[in-house]
Amino acid sequence: MAKVTVTRCDDSTFDVVVEDAAMTSHTVTVDPSYAARIAGAAVPAEVLVRRSFDFLLEREPNTAILRRFDLSVIGRYFPEYERVIQGMLP
């Protein structure tokens, strides 16, 4: 199982490192209003980003995940993302 480390850079930017067979690094932006809409105000953005990587890693290897992206684009590739991620959050 991959090890995922999420580090907050500022209010809307996160660095993510995924350690698996290969190590990858990613920069993810998250609009606070988007995070609140899909995760609610009680879920920290870091948790949303972490769970989103769990979602992605269930569907593709870390080497296939974009190196820089906004969290909202996941739904373009995986239409079920917003529905599924809500069930993955605390």
PDB file of N, CA and C in Angstrom:
ATOM      1  N   MET A   1       0.840  -1.182   0.000  1.00  0.00           N
ATOM      2  CA  MET A   1       0.000   0.000   0.000  1.00  0.00           C
ATOM      3  C   MET A   1       0.886   1.246   0.000  1.00  0.00           C
ATOM      4  N   ALA A   2       0.499   2.227  -0.760  1.00  0.00           N
ATOM      5  CA  ALA A   2       1.280   3.452  -0.897  1.00  0.00           C
ATOM      6  C   ALA A   2       1.189   4.300   0.363  1.00  0.00           C
ATOM      7  N   LYS A   3       2.279   4.989   0.645  1.00  0.00           N
ATOM      8  CA  LYS A   3       2.309   5.961   1.737  1.00  0.00           C
ATOM      9  C   LYS A   3       2.110   7.334   1.119  1.00  0.00           C
ATOM     10  N   VAL A   4       1.115   8.072   1.627  1.00  0.00           N
ATOM     11  CA  VAL A   4       0.789   9.390   1.087  1.00  0.00           C
ATOM     12  C   VAL A   4       1.008  10.424   2.184  1.00  0.00           C
ATOM     13  N   THR A   5       1.823  11.439   1.878  1.00  0.00           N
ATOM     14  CA  THR A   5       2.092  12.525   2.821  1.00  0.00           C
ATOM     15  C   THR A   5       1.592  13.825   2.201  1.00  0.00           C
ATOM     16  N   VAL A   6       0.736  14.538   2.953  1.00  0.00           N
ATOM     17  CA  VAL A   6       0.162  15.794   2.484  1.00  0.00           C
ATOM     18  C   VAL A   6       0.692  16.919   3.357  1.00  0.00           C
ATOM     19  N   THR A   7       1.237  17.955   2.723  1.00  0.00           N
ATOM     20  CA  THR A   7       1.757  19.117   3.434  1.00  0.00           C
ATOM     21  C   THR A   7       1.063  20.367   2.897  1.00  0.00           C
ATOM     22  N   ARG A   8       0.488  21.150   3.808  1.00  0.00           N
ATOM     23  CA  ARG A   8      -0.175  22.394   3.409  1.00  0.00           C
ATOM     24  C   ARG A   8       0.878  23.459   3.128  1.00  0.00           C
ATOM     25  N   CYS A   9       0.784  24.105   1.971  1.00  0.00           N
ATOM     26  CA  CYS A   9       1.691  25.203   1.615  1.00  0.00           C
ATOM     27  C   CYS A   9       1.054  26.548   1.952  1.00  0.00           C
ATOM     28  N   ASP A  10      -0.233  26.672   1.647  1.00  0.00           N
ATOM     29  CA  ASP A  10      -1.007  27.856   1.999  1.00  0.00           C
ATOM     30  C   ASP A  10      -2.475  27.450   2.061  1.00  0.00           C
ATOM     31  N   ASP A  11      -3.387  28.408   2.061  1.00  0.00           N
ATOM     32  CA  ASP A  11      -4.809  28.079   2.235  1.00  0.00           C
ATOM     33  C   ASP A  11      -5.384  27.180   1.151  1.00  0.00           C
ATOM     34  N   SER A  12      -4.773  27.193  -0.026  1.00  0.00           N
ATOM     35  CA  SER A  12      -5.360  26.418  -1.111  1.00  0.00           C
ATOM     36  C   SER A  12      -4.368  25.542  -1.879  1.00  0.00           C
ATOM     37  N   THR A  13      -3.136  25.424  -1.408  1.00  0.00           N
ATOM     38  CA  THR A  13      -2.119  24.640  -2.117  1.00  0.00           C
ATOM     39  C   THR A  13      -1.503  23.606  -1.182  1.00  0.00           C
ATOM     40  N   PHE A  14      -1.323  22.405  -1.712  1.00  0.00           N
ATOM     41  CA  PHE A  14      -0.788  21.293  -0.927  1.00  0.00           C
ATOM     42  C   PHE A  14       0.271  20.561  -1.741  1.00  0.00           C
ATOM     43  N   ASP A  15       1.333  20.166  -1.077  1.00  0.00           N
ATOM     44  CA  ASP A  15       2.326  19.279  -1.673  1.00  0.00           C
ATOM     45  C   ASP A  15       1.996  17.875  -1.215  1.00  0.00           C
ATOM     46  N   VAL A  16       2.006  16.943  -2.152  1.00  0.00           N
ATOM     47  CA  VAL A  16       1.681  15.554  -1.843  1.00  0.00           C
ATOM     48  C   VAL A  16       2.811  14.673  -2.351  1.00  0.00           C
ATOM     49  N   VAL A  17       3.304  13.809  -1.488  1.00  0.00           N
ATOM     50  CA  VAL A  17       4.324  12.836  -1.871  1.00  0.00           C
ATOM     51  C   VAL A  17       3.716  11.452  -1.722  1.00  0.00           C
ATOM     52  N   VAL A  18       3.844  10.651  -2.773  1.00  0.00           N
ATOM     53  CA  VAL A  18       3.332   9.284  -2.755  1.00  0.00           C
ATOM     54  C   VAL A  18       4.529   8.351  -2.872  1.00  0.00           C
ATOM     55  N   GLU A  19       4.697   7.514  -1.846  1.00  0.00           N
ATOM     56  CA  GLU A  19       5.771   6.520  -1.850  1.00  0.00           C
ATOM     57  C   GLU A  19       5.164   5.157  -2.122  1.00  0.00           C
ATOM     58  N   ASP A  20       5.503   4.612  -3.271  1.00  0.00           N
ATOM     59  CA  ASP A  20       5.028   3.299  -3.669  1.00  0.00           C
ATOM     60  C   ASP A  20       6.208   2.624  -4.361  1.00  0.00           C
ATOM     61  N   ALA A  21       5.987   1.841  -5.395  1.00  0.00           N
ATOM     62  CA  ALA A  21       7.105   1.254  -6.130  1.00  0.00           C
ATOM     63  C   ALA A  21       8.013   2.366  -6.649  1.00  0.00           C
ATOM     64  N   ALA A  22       7.393   3.468  -7.052  1.00  0.00           N
ATOM     65  CA  ALA A  22       8.116   4.685  -7.435  1.00  0.00           C
ATOM     66  C   ALA A  22       7.605   5.811  -6.542  1.00  0.00           C
ATOM     67  N   MET A  23       8.470   6.763  -6.245  1.00  0.00           N
ATOM     68  CA  MET A  23       8.049   7.905  -5.441  1.00  0.00           C
ATOM     69  C   MET A  23       7.685   9.049  -6.387  1.00  0.00           C
ATOM     70  N   THR A  24       6.537   9.684  -6.139  1.00  0.00           N
ATOM     71  CA  THR A  24       6.095  10.809  -6.960  1.00  0.00           C
ATOM     72  C   THR A  24       5.727  11.974  -6.057  1.00  0.00           C
ATOM     73  N   SER A  25       5.814  13.178  -6.623  1.00  0.00           N
ATOM     74  CA  SER A  25       5.386  14.359  -5.878  1.00  0.00           C
ATOM     75  C   SER A  25       4.393  15.134  -6.737  1.00  0.00           C
ATOM     76  N   HIS A  26       3.437  15.765  -6.063  1.00  0.00           N
ATOM     77  CA  HIS A  26       2.327  16.424  -6.725  1.00  0.00           C
ATOM     78  C   HIS A  26       2.033  17.731  -6.009  1.00  0.00           C
ATOM     79  N   THR A  27       1.595  18.716  -6.763  1.00  0.00           N
ATOM     80  CA  THR A  27       1.115  19.965  -6.197  1.00  0.00           C
ATOM     81  C   THR A  27      -0.371  20.053  -6.521  1.00  0.00           C
ATOM     82  N   VAL A  28      -1.171  20.166  -5.474  1.00  0.00           N
ATOM     83  CA  VAL A  28      -2.623  20.150  -5.626  1.00  0.00           C
ATOM     84  C   VAL A  28      -3.195  21.449  -5.089  1.00  0.00           C
ATOM     85  N   THR A  29      -4.043  22.088  -5.886  1.00  0.00           N
ATOM     86  CA  THR A  29      -4.757  23.261  -5.403  1.00  0.00           C
ATOM     87  C   THR A  29      -6.199  22.864  -5.115  1.00  0.00           C
ATOM     88  N   VAL A  30      -6.761  23.520  -4.094  1.00  0.00           N
ATOM     89  CA  VAL A  30      -8.139  23.236  -3.685  1.00  0.00           C
ATOM     90  C   VAL A  30      -8.808  24.565  -3.364  1.00  0.00           C
ATOM     91  N   ASP A  31      -9.806  24.925  -4.141  1.00  0.00           N
ATOM     92  CA  ASP A  31     -10.565  26.125  -3.837  1.00  0.00           C
ATOM     93  C   ASP A  31     -11.358  25.855  -2.554  1.00  0.00           C
ATOM     94  N   PRO A  32     -11.235  26.726  -1.553  1.00  0.00           N
ATOM     95  CA  PRO A  32     -11.937  26.487  -0.283  1.00  0.00           C
ATOM     96  C   PRO A  32     -13.452  26.305  -0.442  1.00  0.00           C
ATOM     97  N   SER A  33     -14.066  27.004  -1.381  1.00  0.00           N
ATOM     98  CA  SER A  33     -15.514  26.838  -1.574  1.00  0.00           C
ATOM     99  C   SER A  33     -15.836  25.466  -2.165  1.00  0.00           C
ATOM    100  N   TYR A  34     -14.962  24.952  -3.025  1.00  0.00           N
ATOM    101  CA  TYR A  34     -15.159  23.609  -3.580  1.00  0.00           C
ATOM    102  C   TYR A  34     -15.010  22.568  -2.471  1.00  0.00           C
ATOM    103  N   ALA A  35     -13.982  22.715  -1.653  1.00  0.00           N
ATOM    104  CA  ALA A  35     -13.767  21.782  -0.535  1.00  0.00           C
ATOM    105  C   ALA A  35     -14.967  21.778   0.396  1.00  0.00           C
ATOM    106  N   ALA A  36     -15.483  22.947   0.718  1.00  0.00           N
ATOM    107  CA  ALA A  36     -16.639  23.030   1.617  1.00  0.00           C
ATOM    108  C   ALA A  36     -17.872  22.382   0.988  1.00  0.00           C
ATOM    109  N   ARG A  37     -18.023  22.540  -0.305  1.00  0.00           N
ATOM    110  CA  ARG A  37     -19.192  21.972  -0.981  1.00  0.00           C
ATOM    111  C   ARG A  37     -19.175  20.445  -0.976  1.00  0.00           C
ATOM    112  N   ILE A  38     -18.019  19.844  -1.223  1.00  0.00           N
ATOM    113  CA  ILE A  38     -18.009  18.378  -1.305  1.00  0.00           C
ATOM    114  C   ILE A  38     -17.661  17.698   0.013  1.00  0.00           C
ATOM    115  N   ALA A  39     -16.976  18.408   0.920  1.00  0.00           N
ATOM    116  CA  ALA A  39     -16.541  17.760   2.165  1.00  0.00           C
ATOM    117  C   ALA A  39     -17.204  18.339   3.408  1.00  0.00           C
ATOM    118  N   GLY A  40     -17.779  19.516   3.301  1.00  0.00           N
ATOM    119  CA  GLY A  40     -18.344  20.164   4.481  1.00  0.00           C
ATOM    120  C   GLY A  40     -17.270  20.944   5.214  1.00  0.00           C
ATOM    121  N   ALA A  41     -17.708  21.845   6.039  1.00  0.00           N
ATOM    122  CA  ALA A  41     -16.783  22.735   6.741  1.00  0.00           C
ATOM    123  C   ALA A  41     -15.974  22.030   7.825  1.00  0.00           C
ATOM    124  N   ALA A  42     -16.463  20.912   8.325  1.00  0.00           N
ATOM    125  CA  ALA A  42     -15.790  20.237   9.438  1.00  0.00           C
ATOM    126  C   ALA A  42     -14.586  19.398   9.010  1.00  0.00           C
ATOM    127  N   VAL A  43     -14.465  19.091   7.726  1.00  0.00           N
ATOM    128  CA  VAL A  43     -13.373  18.246   7.241  1.00  0.00           C
ATOM    129  C   VAL A  43     -12.225  19.140   6.779  1.00  0.00           C
ATOM    130  N   PRO A  44     -11.050  19.019   7.394  1.00  0.00           N
ATOM    131  CA  PRO A  44      -9.904  19.823   6.951  1.00  0.00           C
ATOM    132  C   PRO A  44      -9.531  19.499   5.503  1.00  0.00           C
ATOM    133  N   ALA A  45      -9.063  20.502   4.790  1.00  0.00           N
ATOM    134  CA  ALA A  45      -8.693  20.313   3.384  1.00  0.00           C
ATOM    135  C   ALA A  45      -7.612  19.243   3.229  1.00  0.00           C
ATOM    136  N   GLU A  46      -6.695  19.136   4.202  1.00  0.00           N
ATOM    137  CA  GLU A  46      -5.652  18.107   4.127  1.00  0.00           C
ATOM    138  C   GLU A  46      -6.259  16.719   4.088  1.00  0.00           C
ATOM    139  N   VAL A  47      -7.326  16.509   4.851  1.00  0.00           N
ATOM    140  CA  VAL A  47      -7.998  15.206   4.870  1.00  0.00           C
ATOM    141  C   VAL A  47      -8.662  14.953   3.521  1.00  0.00           C
ATOM    142  N   LEU A  48      -9.295  15.963   2.967  1.00  0.00           N
ATOM    143  CA  LEU A  48      -9.916  15.822   1.652  1.00  0.00           C
ATOM    144  C   LEU A  48      -8.868  15.466   0.599  1.00  0.00           C
ATOM    145  N   VAL A  49      -7.740  16.133   0.613  1.00  0.00           N
ATOM    146  CA  VAL A  49      -6.675  15.839  -0.351  1.00  0.00           C
ATOM    147  C   VAL A  49      -6.161  14.418  -0.152  1.00  0.00           C
ATOM    148  N   ARG A  50      -5.932  14.032   1.083  1.00  0.00           N
ATOM    149  CA  ARG A  50      -5.423  12.672   1.381  1.00  0.00           C
ATOM    150  C   ARG A  50      -6.391  11.616   0.890  1.00  0.00           C
ATOM    151  N   ARG A  51      -7.651  11.779   1.215  1.00  0.00           N
ATOM    152  CA  ARG A  51      -8.660  10.799   0.787  1.00  0.00           C
ATOM    153  C   ARG A  51      -8.820  10.800  -0.737  1.00  0.00           C
ATOM    154  N   SER A  52      -8.632  11.964  -1.347  1.00  0.00           N
ATOM    155  CA  SER A  52      -8.716  12.033  -2.804  1.00  0.00           C
ATOM    156  C   SER A  52      -7.594  11.231  -3.447  1.00  0.00           C
ATOM    157  N   PHE A  53      -6.418  11.230  -2.831  1.00  0.00           N
ATOM    158  CA  PHE A  53      -5.334  10.396  -3.345  1.00  0.00           C
ATOM    159  C   PHE A  53      -5.637   8.921  -3.117  1.00  0.00           C
ATOM    160  N   ASP A  54      -6.271   8.575  -2.012  1.00  0.00           N
ATOM    161  CA  ASP A  54      -6.713   7.190  -1.825  1.00  0.00           C
ATOM    162  C   ASP A  54      -7.644   6.786  -2.966  1.00  0.00           C
ATOM    163  N   PHE A  55      -8.584   7.677  -3.278  1.00  0.00           N
ATOM    164  CA  PHE A  55      -9.522   7.445  -4.378  1.00  0.00           C
ATOM    165  C   PHE A  55      -8.760   7.212  -5.682  1.00  0.00           C
ATOM    166  N   LEU A  56      -7.828   8.102  -5.993  1.00  0.00           N
ATOM    167  CA  LEU A  56      -7.068   7.986  -7.237  1.00  0.00           C
ATOM    168  C   LEU A  56      -6.233   6.711  -7.281  1.00  0.00           C
ATOM    169  N   LEU A  57      -5.582   6.390  -6.171  1.00  0.00           N
ATOM    170  CA  LEU A  57      -4.697   5.226  -6.139  1.00  0.00           C
ATOM    171  C   LEU A  57      -5.463   3.912  -6.250  1.00  0.00           C
ATOM    172  N   GLU A  58      -6.765   3.926  -5.966  1.00  0.00           N
ATOM    173  CA  GLU A  58      -7.585   2.739  -6.189  1.00  0.00           C
ATOM    174  C   GLU A  58      -7.851   2.529  -7.675  1.00  0.00           C
ATOM    175  N   ARG A  59      -7.613   3.567  -8.477  1.00  0.00           N
ATOM    176  CA  ARG A  59      -7.957   3.529  -9.887  1.00  0.00           C
ATOM    177  C   ARG A  59      -6.762   3.579 -10.841  1.00  0.00           C
ATOM    178  N   GLU A  60      -5.619   4.067 -10.345  1.00  0.00           N
ATOM    179  CA  GLU A  60      -4.447   4.183 -11.211  1.00  0.00           C
ATOM    180  C   GLU A  60      -3.183   4.239 -10.356  1.00  0.00           C
ATOM    181  N   PRO A  61      -2.033   3.908 -10.951  1.00  0.00           N
ATOM    182  CA  PRO A  61      -0.782   3.995 -10.192  1.00  0.00           C
ATOM    183  C   PRO A  61      -0.402   5.461  -9.954  1.00  0.00           C
ATOM    184  N   ASN A  62       0.390   5.685  -8.922  1.00  0.00           N
ATOM    185  CA  ASN A  62       0.786   7.059  -8.610  1.00  0.00           C
ATOM    186  C   ASN A  62       1.545   7.721  -9.757  1.00  0.00           C
ATOM    187  N   THR A  63       2.217   6.936 -10.568  1.00  0.00           N
ATOM    188  CA  THR A  63       2.960   7.509 -11.691  1.00  0.00           C
ATOM    189  C   THR A  63       2.037   8.045 -12.782  1.00  0.00           C
ATOM    190  N   ALA A  64       0.758   7.683 -12.755  1.00  0.00           N
ATOM    191  CA  ALA A  64      -0.208   8.175 -13.744  1.00  0.00           C
ATOM    192  C   ALA A  64      -0.955   9.419 -13.257  1.00  0.00           C
ATOM    193  N   ILE A  65      -0.819   9.755 -11.985  1.00  0.00           N
ATOM    194  CA  ILE A  65      -1.509  10.925 -11.435  1.00  0.00           C
ATOM    195  C   ILE A  65      -0.775  12.187 -11.878  1.00  0.00           C
ATOM    196  N   LEU A  66      -1.542  13.179 -12.302  1.00  0.00           N
ATOM    197  CA  LEU A  66      -0.950  14.443 -12.741  1.00  0.00           C
ATOM    198  C   LEU A  66      -0.039  15.014 -11.668  1.00  0.00           C
ATOM    199  N   ARG A  67       1.025  15.642 -12.075  1.00  0.00           N
ATOM    200  CA  ARG A  67       1.983  16.208 -11.115  1.00  0.00           C
ATOM    201  C   ARG A  67       1.481  17.517 -10.515  1.00  0.00           C
ATOM    202  N   ARG A  68       0.633  18.229 -11.246  1.00  0.00           N
ATOM    203  CA  ARG A  68       0.072  19.498 -10.763  1.00  0.00           C
ATOM    204  C   ARG A  68      -1.370  19.557 -11.251  1.00  0.00           C
ATOM    205  N   PHE A  69      -2.310  19.728 -10.314  1.00  0.00           N
ATOM    206  CA  PHE A  69      -3.713  19.808 -10.719  1.00  0.00           C
ATOM    207  C   PHE A  69      -4.556  20.433  -9.614  1.00  0.00           C
ATOM    208  N   ASP A  70      -5.728  20.883 -10.007  1.00  0.00           N
ATOM    209  CA  ASP A  70      -6.728  21.362  -9.059  1.00  0.00           C
ATOM    210  C   ASP A  70      -7.623  20.181  -8.729  1.00  0.00           C
ATOM    211  N   LEU A  71      -7.991  20.050  -7.473  1.00  0.00           N
ATOM    212  CA  LEU A  71      -8.765  18.889  -7.028  1.00  0.00           C
ATOM    213  C   LEU A  71     -10.056  18.711  -7.832  1.00  0.00           C
ATOM    214  N   SER A  72     -10.644  19.800  -8.278  1.00  0.00           N
ATOM    215  CA  SER A  72     -11.913  19.711  -9.007  1.00  0.00           C
ATOM    216  C   SER A  72     -11.799  18.975 -10.340  1.00  0.00           C
ATOM    217  N   VAL A  73     -10.587  18.833 -10.893  1.00  0.00           N
ATOM    218  CA  VAL A  73     -10.460  18.152 -12.186  1.00  0.00           C
ATOM    219  C   VAL A  73     -10.594  16.637 -12.073  1.00  0.00           C
ATOM    220  N   ILE A  74     -10.501  16.096 -10.871  1.00  0.00           N
ATOM    221  CA  ILE A  74     -10.635  14.643 -10.724  1.00  0.00           C
ATOM    222  C   ILE A  74     -11.955  14.166 -11.317  1.00  0.00           C
ATOM    223  N   GLY A  75     -13.013  14.935 -11.107  1.00  0.00           N
ATOM    224  CA  GLY A  75     -14.329  14.562 -11.627  1.00  0.00           C
ATOM    225  C   GLY A  75     -14.405  14.501 -13.139  1.00  0.00           C
ATOM    226  N   ARG A  76     -13.516  15.191 -13.829  1.00  0.00           N
ATOM    227  CA  ARG A  76     -13.487  15.119 -15.302  1.00  0.00           C
ATOM    228  C   ARG A  76     -13.003  13.742 -15.763  1.00  0.00           C
ATOM    229  N   TYR A  77     -12.086  13.165 -15.006  1.00  0.00           N
ATOM    230  CA  TYR A  77     -11.537  11.856 -15.342  1.00  0.00           C
ATOM    231  C   TYR A  77     -12.351  10.717 -14.737  1.00  0.00           C
ATOM    232  N   PHE A  78     -12.897  10.970 -13.559  1.00  0.00           N
ATOM    233  CA  PHE A  78     -13.669   9.966 -12.837  1.00  0.00           C
ATOM    234  C   PHE A  78     -14.983  10.606 -12.393  1.00  0.00           C
ATOM    235  N   PRO A  79     -16.036  10.495 -13.191  1.00  0.00           N
ATOM    236  CA  PRO A  79     -17.300  11.186 -12.894  1.00  0.00           C
ATOM    237  C   PRO A  79     -17.906  10.832 -11.541  1.00  0.00           C
ATOM    238  N   GLU A  80     -17.560   9.691 -10.997  1.00  0.00           N
ATOM    239  CA  GLU A  80     -18.111   9.274  -9.702  1.00  0.00           C
ATOM    240  C   GLU A  80     -17.389   9.900  -8.511  1.00  0.00           C
ATOM    241  N   TYR A  81     -16.324  10.658  -8.759  1.00  0.00           N
ATOM    242  CA  TYR A  81     -15.467  11.175  -7.683  1.00  0.00           C
ATOM    243  C   TYR A  81     -16.237  11.878  -6.560  1.00  0.00           C
ATOM    244  N   GLU A  82     -17.032  12.881  -6.878  1.00  0.00           N
ATOM    245  CA  GLU A  82     -17.676  13.662  -5.818  1.00  0.00           C
ATOM    246  C   GLU A  82     -18.624  12.811  -4.991  1.00  0.00           C
ATOM    247  N   ARG A  83     -19.327  11.888  -5.625  1.00  0.00           N
ATOM    248  CA  ARG A  83     -20.239  11.008  -4.890  1.00  0.00           C
ATOM    249  C   ARG A  83     -19.460  10.051  -3.984  1.00  0.00           C
ATOM    250  N   VAL A  84     -18.408   9.456  -4.520  1.00  0.00           N
ATOM    251  CA  VAL A  84     -17.639   8.445  -3.789  1.00  0.00           C
ATOM    252  C   VAL A  84     -16.831   9.091  -2.662  1.00  0.00           C
ATOM    253  N   ILE A  85     -16.223  10.245  -2.920  1.00  0.00           N
ATOM    254  CA  ILE A  85     -15.335  10.850  -1.929  1.00  0.00           C
ATOM    255  C   ILE A  85     -16.106  11.212  -0.659  1.00  0.00           C
ATOM    256  N   GLN A  86     -17.351  11.598  -0.805  1.00  0.00           N
ATOM    257  CA  GLN A  86     -18.144  11.951   0.380  1.00  0.00           C
ATOM    258  C   GLN A  86     -18.291  10.768   1.321  1.00  0.00           C
ATOM    259  N   GLY A  87     -18.358   9.562   0.772  1.00  0.00           N
ATOM    260  CA  GLY A  87     -18.440   8.359   1.601  1.00  0.00           C
ATOM    261  C   GLY A  87     -17.100   7.940   2.198  1.00  0.00           C
ATOM    262  N   MET A  88     -16.013   8.514   1.709  1.00  0.00           N
ATOM    263  CA  MET A  88     -14.672   8.175   2.198  1.00  0.00           C
ATOM    264  C   MET A  88     -14.197   9.123   3.291  1.00  0.00           C
ATOM    265  N   LEU A  89     -14.977  10.175   3.540  1.00  0.00           N
ATOM    266  CA  LEU A  89     -14.575  11.185   4.526  1.00  0.00           C
ATOM    267  C   LEU A  89     -15.140  10.875   5.902  1.00  0.00           C
ATOM    268  N   PRO A  90     -14.430  11.327   6.945  1.00  0.00           N
ATOM    269  CA  PRO A  90     -14.928  11.062   8.313  1.00  0.00           C
ATOM    270  C   PRO A  90     -16.207  11.820   8.606  1.00  0.00           C
TER     271      PRO A  90
END
